[in-house]
Amino acid sequence: MLSSILLLSCGGSTSISTTPIAPPQTNCSNAATGSPTDYSTSPMISGCPVFPTDNPWNADVSNYCVDPLSAQYISSINQDKQYLHPDFGTNPTYGIPYVVVPGSQPLVTVTFNQYPAESDPGPGCLLIGAGCYPFPPDAPVEGGSTSTGDRHVLALLADPAQNNCTLYEVWDAFKDANDNNWTAANGAVFNLYSDALRPDGWTSADAAGLPILPGLVRYDEVAAGEIRHALRFTVAQTQRGYIHPATHYASSSSNPALPPMGLRLRLKASYNLASYTGQALVILTTLKKYGMIVADNGSSWFITGAPDPGWNDTDLDQLKNVPGSAFEVVTTGTIQTQ
């Protein structure tokens, strides 16, 4: 295998080879940085930190060690599709929307009709098989009100003045026609000031047991020129296992070549970004530093974002030129199978 030689100068860099090898393992480190009580460099939404600086979602993995099984994982993902794909854009039915609500937002009842035992009722809620969630009447549903897809609903209760930044997420959500109560497959609640994971074996609104909002590509971040967290993406097939911070698998396959939920990938440092511009360039730069996490079964290499009229769909289409072979898997933990 050829190595990639990078010539550095004051004017930039030039990549000579397009077939790089992984950096020597002696030069890599998976040491965690940051603190569970520090939010100084955390991503922010409406004054709320999206988890502490030491949270896995916020980890700079640019120097993490390459997983020994990286090549076979990439090969298995490529069996479905071979190029990156932005699963979001200006179309409001494309991507996963979210809503930010104030601390005064009234709570409504969400009845869990598929996984009540693995659902969170919400802080102070005493309902059985249901939750108390701050969903406004016009809470956006993924794909629109008539969607037949996953129908995620995400709401961030943002009251940082009261140290209350709480994320509420459900899927297969339907609002009652006569009031503002809802039904959903299940519900997950995340305190954004905490690194706490869901119990091992528990799902969430995502098959991996992960929160969705922290991994979305958001227009406000890209417009500001920097994304400071890993991105969420899907693959066609996964194995029966997960790596923290994921807590759940959605497969019966024991094929070790298939990616487990929670697998972390990054864009290779040697991949030349000179031809990319605008919004796509910000996203690809993020993928070199923070990478992306396997969060659900779906089309391979589909990165999830929130819809927004500010997206430039033609600009985002540049991502479709990035091959899966430009990625590598990094080691972030052991595979859990319980």
Tab-separated table of C-alpha atoms in Angstrom:
chain	number	residue	atom	x	y	z
A	1	MET	CA	0.000	0.000	0.000
A	2	LEU	CA	1.298	3.424	-0.895
A	3	SER	CA	1.885	6.080	1.689
A	4	SER	CA	0.655	9.659	1.383
A	5	ILE	CA	3.408	12.292	1.271
A	6	LEU	CA	2.286	15.757	2.329
A	7	LEU	CA	4.402	18.752	1.342
A	8	LEU	CA	3.839	21.673	3.660
A	9	SER	CA	4.570	25.311	2.871
A	10	CYS	CA	3.392	28.738	3.933
A	11	GLY	CA	0.942	28.648	1.034
A	12	GLY	CA	-0.759	25.399	2.066
A	13	SER	CA	-0.276	21.705	1.408
A	14	THR	CA	-0.126	19.404	-1.564
A	15	SER	CA	-1.072	15.751	-1.420
A	16	ILE	CA	1.009	13.559	-3.730
A	17	SER	CA	-0.647	10.208	-3.148
A	18	THR	CA	-4.310	9.274	-3.060
A	19	THR	CA	-3.720	5.895	-1.376
A	20	PRO	CA	-2.613	6.694	2.170
A	21	ILE	CA	-1.816	4.281	4.937
A	22	ALA	CA	-2.807	4.749	8.555
A	23	PRO	CA	-0.403	6.783	10.696
A	24	PRO	CA	1.916	4.727	12.900
A	25	GLN	CA	0.071	3.562	15.991
A	26	THR	CA	2.902	4.855	18.168
A	27	ASN	CA	1.891	8.400	17.183
A	28	CYS	CA	-1.777	8.063	18.094
A	29	SER	CA	-3.625	8.622	21.339
A	30	ASN	CA	-7.168	8.046	22.492
A	31	ALA	CA	-6.801	10.066	25.662
A	32	ALA	CA	-9.965	11.911	26.644
A	33	THR	CA	-9.712	15.673	27.011
A	34	GLY	CA	-11.871	18.202	28.766
A	35	SER	CA	-13.899	17.943	31.927
A	36	PRO	CA	-17.410	16.731	32.859
A	37	THR	CA	-18.017	20.104	34.517
A	38	ASP	CA	-16.544	22.291	31.753
A	39	TYR	CA	-18.606	23.597	28.851
A	40	SER	CA	-16.228	26.242	27.516
A	41	THR	CA	-15.775	24.623	24.104
A	42	SER	CA	-19.032	22.667	23.981
A	43	PRO	CA	-21.382	23.223	21.041
A	44	MET	CA	-24.153	25.632	22.033
A	45	ILE	CA	-27.852	25.875	21.182
A	46	SER	CA	-29.849	28.790	22.585
A	47	GLY	CA	-27.404	29.235	25.447
A	48	CYS	CA	-27.363	25.544	26.308
A	49	PRO	CA	-24.184	23.464	26.084
A	50	VAL	CA	-24.622	20.259	24.135
A	51	PHE	CA	-22.913	18.040	26.702
A	52	PRO	CA	-19.649	18.767	28.573
A	53	THR	CA	-16.332	19.209	26.784
A	54	ASP	CA	-15.209	15.666	27.657
A	55	ASN	CA	-18.295	14.051	26.110
A	56	PRO	CA	-17.611	11.568	23.288
A	57	TRP	CA	-19.717	13.630	20.886
A	58	ASN	CA	-17.333	16.552	21.422
A	59	ALA	CA	-14.082	14.575	21.227
A	60	ASP	CA	-11.409	15.592	18.739
A	61	VAL	CA	-10.558	12.211	17.182
A	62	SER	CA	-8.049	13.502	14.622
A	63	ASN	CA	-5.235	11.667	16.426
A	64	TYR	CA	-7.155	8.617	17.631
A	65	CYS	CA	-5.708	5.218	16.740
A	66	VAL	CA	-6.975	3.468	13.623
A	67	ASP	CA	-9.072	0.408	14.416
A	68	PRO	CA	-7.381	-2.844	13.281
A	69	LEU	CA	-10.621	-3.804	11.528
A	70	SER	CA	-11.021	-0.449	9.784
A	71	ALA	CA	-10.601	-1.806	6.255
A	72	GLN	CA	-13.224	-4.529	6.638
A	73	TYR	CA	-15.727	-2.165	8.248
A	74	ILE	CA	-15.331	0.324	5.385
A	75	SER	CA	-15.631	-2.465	2.832
A	76	SER	CA	-18.869	-3.755	4.366
A	77	ILE	CA	-20.429	-0.273	4.453
A	78	ASN	CA	-19.454	0.213	0.802
A	79	GLN	CA	-21.473	-2.849	-0.192
A	80	ASP	CA	-24.608	-0.672	-0.100
A	81	LYS	CA	-23.369	2.710	-1.339
A	82	GLN	CA	-19.889	4.082	-1.948
A	83	TYR	CA	-20.217	7.850	-1.513
A	84	LEU	CA	-21.165	10.322	1.177
A	85	HIS	CA	-24.661	11.774	0.996
A	86	PRO	CA	-26.144	14.824	2.781
A	87	ASP	CA	-29.503	13.670	4.163
A	88	PHE	CA	-30.746	17.239	4.644
A	89	GLY	CA	-31.206	20.479	2.751
A	90	THR	CA	-33.689	23.278	2.039
A	91	ASN	CA	-36.636	20.908	1.625
A	92	PRO	CA	-38.402	20.934	5.031
A	93	THR	CA	-39.310	17.244	4.680
A	94	TYR	CA	-35.673	16.256	4.155
A	95	GLY	CA	-33.627	15.767	7.326
A	96	ILE	CA	-34.603	15.761	11.007
A	97	PRO	CA	-35.990	19.036	12.396
A	98	TYR	CA	-35.975	20.134	16.020
A	99	VAL	CA	-37.614	22.810	18.124
A	100	VAL	CA	-36.225	24.885	21.003
A	101	VAL	CA	-38.725	25.754	23.732
A	102	PRO	CA	-38.450	27.918	26.877
A	103	GLY	CA	-38.558	26.674	30.438
A	104	SER	CA	-42.177	27.831	30.646
A	105	GLN	CA	-43.303	25.502	27.849
A	106	PRO	CA	-46.347	23.485	29.042
A	107	LEU	CA	-45.829	19.754	29.325
A	108	VAL	CA	-48.021	17.335	27.435
A	109	THR	CA	-48.554	13.602	27.752
A	110	VAL	CA	-46.665	11.317	25.376
A	111	THR	CA	-47.880	7.713	25.546
A	112	PHE	CA	-45.213	5.144	24.644
A	113	ASN	CA	-46.749	2.333	22.598
A	114	GLN	CA	-43.761	0.177	21.631
A	115	TYR	CA	-40.916	0.429	24.163
A	116	PRO	CA	-42.422	1.830	27.376
A	117	ALA	CA	-39.951	-0.088	29.571
A	118	GLU	CA	-37.015	1.626	27.832
A	119	SER	CA	-38.542	5.114	27.869
A	120	ASP	CA	-37.942	8.106	30.125
A	121	PRO	CA	-40.999	9.821	31.625
A	122	GLY	CA	-39.100	13.066	32.122
A	123	PRO	CA	-37.997	14.913	35.274
A	124	GLY	CA	-40.648	14.808	37.993
A	125	CYS	CA	-43.165	12.969	35.804
A	126	LEU	CA	-45.010	10.146	37.602
A	127	LEU	CA	-46.832	8.670	34.612
A	128	ILE	CA	-46.563	4.947	33.896
A	129	GLY	CA	-45.930	3.990	30.264
A	130	ALA	CA	-45.930	7.644	29.267
A	131	GLY	CA	-43.920	10.817	29.645
A	132	CYS	CA	-44.340	14.526	30.327
A	133	TYR	CA	-42.656	16.279	27.396
A	134	PRO	CA	-42.506	19.992	26.407
A	135	PHE	CA	-43.891	19.518	22.897
A	136	PRO	CA	-45.656	22.592	21.487
A	137	PRO	CA	-48.704	22.080	19.251
A	138	ASP	CA	-46.616	22.875	16.170
A	139	ALA	CA	-43.617	20.699	17.061
A	140	PRO	CA	-42.078	19.699	13.712
A	141	VAL	CA	-42.329	16.035	12.762
A	142	GLU	CA	-39.608	14.506	10.615
A	143	GLY	CA	-40.889	14.271	7.065
A	144	GLY	CA	-43.921	16.434	7.786
A	145	SER	CA	-47.284	15.747	9.390
A	146	THR	CA	-48.253	13.123	6.791
A	147	SER	CA	-44.908	11.339	6.764
A	148	THR	CA	-44.784	7.549	6.712
A	149	GLY	CA	-41.114	7.504	7.756
A	150	ASP	CA	-39.483	7.536	11.194
A	151	ARG	CA	-41.420	10.621	12.342
A	152	HIS	CA	-38.873	11.816	14.910
A	153	VAL	CA	-39.787	14.748	17.138
A	154	LEU	CA	-36.971	16.537	18.989
A	155	ALA	CA	-37.475	19.295	21.542
A	156	LEU	CA	-34.777	21.111	23.492
A	157	LEU	CA	-36.044	22.811	26.634
A	158	ALA	CA	-33.574	25.663	26.938
A	159	ASP	CA	-33.556	27.495	30.264
A	160	PRO	CA	-29.843	27.976	30.983
A	161	ALA	CA	-30.561	30.659	33.587
A	162	GLN	CA	-32.104	27.894	35.692
A	163	ASN	CA	-29.475	25.305	34.683
A	164	ASN	CA	-32.155	23.440	32.801
A	165	CYS	CA	-31.071	22.290	29.364
A	166	THR	CA	-32.954	19.081	28.689
A	167	LEU	CA	-33.400	17.245	25.403
A	168	TYR	CA	-36.575	15.248	24.694
A	169	GLU	CA	-36.645	12.897	21.693
A	170	VAL	CA	-39.205	10.407	20.339
A	171	TRP	CA	-39.865	8.557	17.127
A	172	ASP	CA	-42.991	7.310	15.331
A	173	ALA	CA	-44.740	10.278	16.898
A	174	PHE	CA	-48.361	11.273	16.275
A	175	LYS	CA	-50.262	14.152	17.844
A	176	ASP	CA	-53.828	13.541	18.976
A	177	ALA	CA	-56.303	15.280	16.706
A	178	ASN	CA	-58.343	16.603	19.615
A	179	ASP	CA	-55.634	17.923	21.930
A	180	ASN	CA	-51.872	18.340	22.148
A	181	ASN	CA	-51.126	14.932	23.631
A	182	TRP	CA	-49.010	12.526	21.631
A	183	THR	CA	-48.237	8.859	21.110
A	184	ALA	CA	-44.767	7.628	20.188
A	185	ALA	CA	-42.829	4.383	19.988
A	186	ASN	CA	-40.653	5.429	22.908
A	187	GLY	CA	-39.020	8.445	24.466
A	188	ALA	CA	-35.537	9.440	25.633
A	189	VAL	CA	-34.570	12.382	27.832
A	190	PHE	CA	-31.006	13.738	28.049
A	191	ASN	CA	-29.600	16.256	30.522
A	192	LEU	CA	-27.218	18.274	28.360
A	193	TYR	CA	-25.092	19.181	31.391
A	194	SER	CA	-24.317	15.493	31.974
A	195	ASP	CA	-22.258	12.726	30.359
A	196	ALA	CA	-24.662	10.045	31.614
A	197	LEU	CA	-25.540	7.335	29.087
A	198	ARG	CA	-28.769	5.425	28.789
A	199	PRO	CA	-28.701	2.008	30.498
A	200	ASP	CA	-26.911	-0.673	28.485
A	201	GLY	CA	-29.386	-2.444	26.250
A	202	TRP	CA	-31.779	0.498	26.070
A	203	THR	CA	-32.774	2.055	22.792
A	204	SER	CA	-33.698	5.720	22.329
A	205	ALA	CA	-35.298	7.658	19.506
A	206	ASP	CA	-32.275	6.311	17.609
A	207	ALA	CA	-31.569	2.593	17.217
A	208	ALA	CA	-28.133	3.033	18.807
A	209	GLY	CA	-29.558	4.454	22.046
A	210	LEU	CA	-27.898	7.771	21.230
A	211	PRO	CA	-29.366	11.276	21.260
A	212	ILE	CA	-30.077	12.616	17.780
A	213	LEU	CA	-29.803	16.396	18.119
A	214	PRO	CA	-26.083	16.440	19.138
A	215	GLY	CA	-25.140	14.707	15.876
A	216	LEU	CA	-27.167	16.790	13.438
A	217	VAL	CA	-25.507	19.080	10.911
A	218	ARG	CA	-27.057	22.450	11.792
A	219	TYR	CA	-27.102	25.471	9.511
A	220	ASP	CA	-26.209	27.960	12.258
A	221	GLU	CA	-22.960	26.126	12.984
A	222	VAL	CA	-21.962	25.838	9.349
A	223	ALA	CA	-22.805	29.490	8.742
A	224	ALA	CA	-20.521	30.395	11.656
A	225	GLY	CA	-17.742	28.409	9.956
A	226	GLU	CA	-17.202	25.612	12.485
A	227	ILE	CA	-18.899	22.468	13.796
A	228	ARG	CA	-17.494	21.288	17.134
A	229	HIS	CA	-18.959	17.797	17.394
A	230	ALA	CA	-19.252	14.453	15.649
A	231	LEU	CA	-21.999	13.898	13.096
A	232	ARG	CA	-24.695	11.247	12.948
A	233	PHE	CA	-24.825	8.853	9.996
A	234	THR	CA	-26.481	5.602	8.962
A	235	VAL	CA	-25.345	2.334	7.408
A	236	ALA	CA	-27.336	-0.383	5.671
A	237	GLN	CA	-26.265	-3.265	7.902
A	238	THR	CA	-24.902	-3.469	11.434
A	239	GLN	CA	-23.761	-6.220	13.731
A	240	ARG	CA	-25.263	-7.343	17.019
A	241	GLY	CA	-23.228	-5.026	19.218
A	242	TYR	CA	-22.573	-1.447	20.245
A	243	ILE	CA	-19.725	0.763	21.412
A	244	HIS	CA	-20.308	3.437	24.035
A	245	PRO	CA	-21.739	6.043	23.969
A	246	ALA	CA	-24.204	3.849	22.031
A	247	THR	CA	-26.189	1.518	24.292
A	248	HIS	CA	-28.276	-0.564	21.899
A	249	TYR	CA	-27.979	-2.717	18.789
A	250	ALA	CA	-30.569	-3.397	16.105
A	251	SER	CA	-29.284	-6.515	14.400
A	252	SER	CA	-29.104	-10.264	14.888
A	253	SER	CA	-25.957	-10.655	12.771
A	254	SER	CA	-22.736	-11.886	14.359
A	255	ASN	CA	-20.703	-10.950	11.267
A	256	PRO	CA	-17.639	-9.132	12.683
A	257	ALA	CA	-17.118	-7.266	9.399
A	258	LEU	CA	-20.319	-5.307	9.909
A	259	PRO	CA	-20.097	-2.070	11.892
A	260	PRO	CA	-21.529	-2.034	15.418
A	261	MET	CA	-23.702	0.832	16.577
A	262	GLY	CA	-21.559	3.656	17.928
A	263	LEU	CA	-18.638	2.971	15.570
A	264	ARG	CA	-16.615	6.170	14.995
A	265	LEU	CA	-15.247	7.068	11.568
A	266	ARG	CA	-13.173	10.035	10.478
A	267	LEU	CA	-12.216	11.476	7.127
A	268	LYS	CA	-8.563	10.684	6.501
A	269	ALA	CA	-6.203	13.552	7.183
A	270	SER	CA	-4.614	13.027	3.770
A	271	TYR	CA	-7.887	13.463	1.865
A	272	ASN	CA	-7.423	16.613	-0.232
A	273	LEU	CA	-10.101	19.251	0.402
A	274	ALA	CA	-8.688	21.828	-2.035
A	275	SER	CA	-11.540	21.402	-4.521
A	276	TYR	CA	-14.324	21.816	-1.938
A	277	THR	CA	-15.932	25.120	-1.015
A	278	GLY	CA	-18.544	26.745	1.188
A	279	GLN	CA	-20.860	24.689	3.347
A	280	ALA	CA	-19.453	21.372	2.120
A	281	LEU	CA	-15.923	22.404	3.114
A	282	VAL	CA	-17.007	23.221	6.688
A	283	ILE	CA	-18.655	19.808	6.999
A	284	LEU	CA	-15.682	17.903	5.581
A	285	THR	CA	-13.276	19.756	7.859
A	286	THR	CA	-15.461	18.642	10.766
A	287	LEU	CA	-15.282	15.039	9.609
A	288	LYS	CA	-11.480	15.127	9.784
A	289	LYS	CA	-11.480	16.437	13.351
A	290	TYR	CA	-14.609	15.017	15.001
A	291	GLY	CA	-15.701	12.280	12.616
A	292	MET	CA	-19.117	10.655	12.546
A	293	ILE	CA	-20.907	7.955	14.524
A	294	VAL	CA	-23.018	4.996	13.337
A	295	ALA	CA	-26.418	5.778	14.842
A	296	ASP	CA	-29.024	3.776	12.927
A	297	ASN	CA	-29.718	1.366	10.102
A	298	GLY	CA	-30.500	3.127	6.828
A	299	SER	CA	-28.768	4.074	3.604
A	300	SER	CA	-25.008	3.854	3.956
A	301	TRP	CA	-22.982	7.057	4.218
A	302	PHE	CA	-26.089	9.226	4.737
A	303	ILE	CA	-25.208	12.087	7.108
A	304	THR	CA	-28.155	13.560	8.963
A	305	GLY	CA	-28.820	17.260	9.292
A	306	ALA	CA	-31.651	19.598	10.182
A	307	PRO	CA	-33.570	21.171	7.285
A	308	ASP	CA	-33.098	24.912	6.887
A	309	PRO	CA	-33.856	27.447	4.131
A	310	GLY	CA	-30.276	28.704	4.465
A	311	TRP	CA	-28.755	25.544	3.012
A	312	ASN	CA	-27.283	25.711	-0.468
A	313	ASP	CA	-28.321	22.377	-1.977
A	314	THR	CA	-25.906	22.708	-4.887
A	315	ASP	CA	-23.094	23.399	-2.435
A	316	LEU	CA	-24.052	20.389	-0.301
A	317	ASP	CA	-24.032	18.179	-3.402
A	318	GLN	CA	-20.230	18.405	-3.315
A	319	LEU	CA	-20.360	15.900	-0.467
A	320	LYS	CA	-21.590	13.280	-2.918
A	321	ASN	CA	-18.110	13.261	-4.481
A	322	VAL	CA	-16.461	11.968	-1.301
A	323	PRO	CA	-15.926	8.177	-1.485
A	324	GLY	CA	-16.340	5.881	1.491
A	325	SER	CA	-12.752	4.792	0.925
A	326	ALA	CA	-11.686	8.264	2.114
A	327	PHE	CA	-12.741	7.309	5.658
A	328	GLU	CA	-11.151	5.198	8.353
A	329	VAL	CA	-12.456	3.755	11.608
A	330	VAL	CA	-10.906	4.836	14.894
A	331	THR	CA	-10.795	2.912	18.145
A	332	THR	CA	-13.057	4.374	20.828
A	333	GLY	CA	-13.982	1.371	22.979
A	334	THR	CA	-14.937	-2.282	23.106
A	335	ILE	CA	-17.982	-3.813	21.474
A	336	GLN	CA	-20.775	-4.655	23.936
A	337	THR	CA	-23.128	-7.501	23.042
A	338	GLN	CA	-25.543	-7.757	25.964
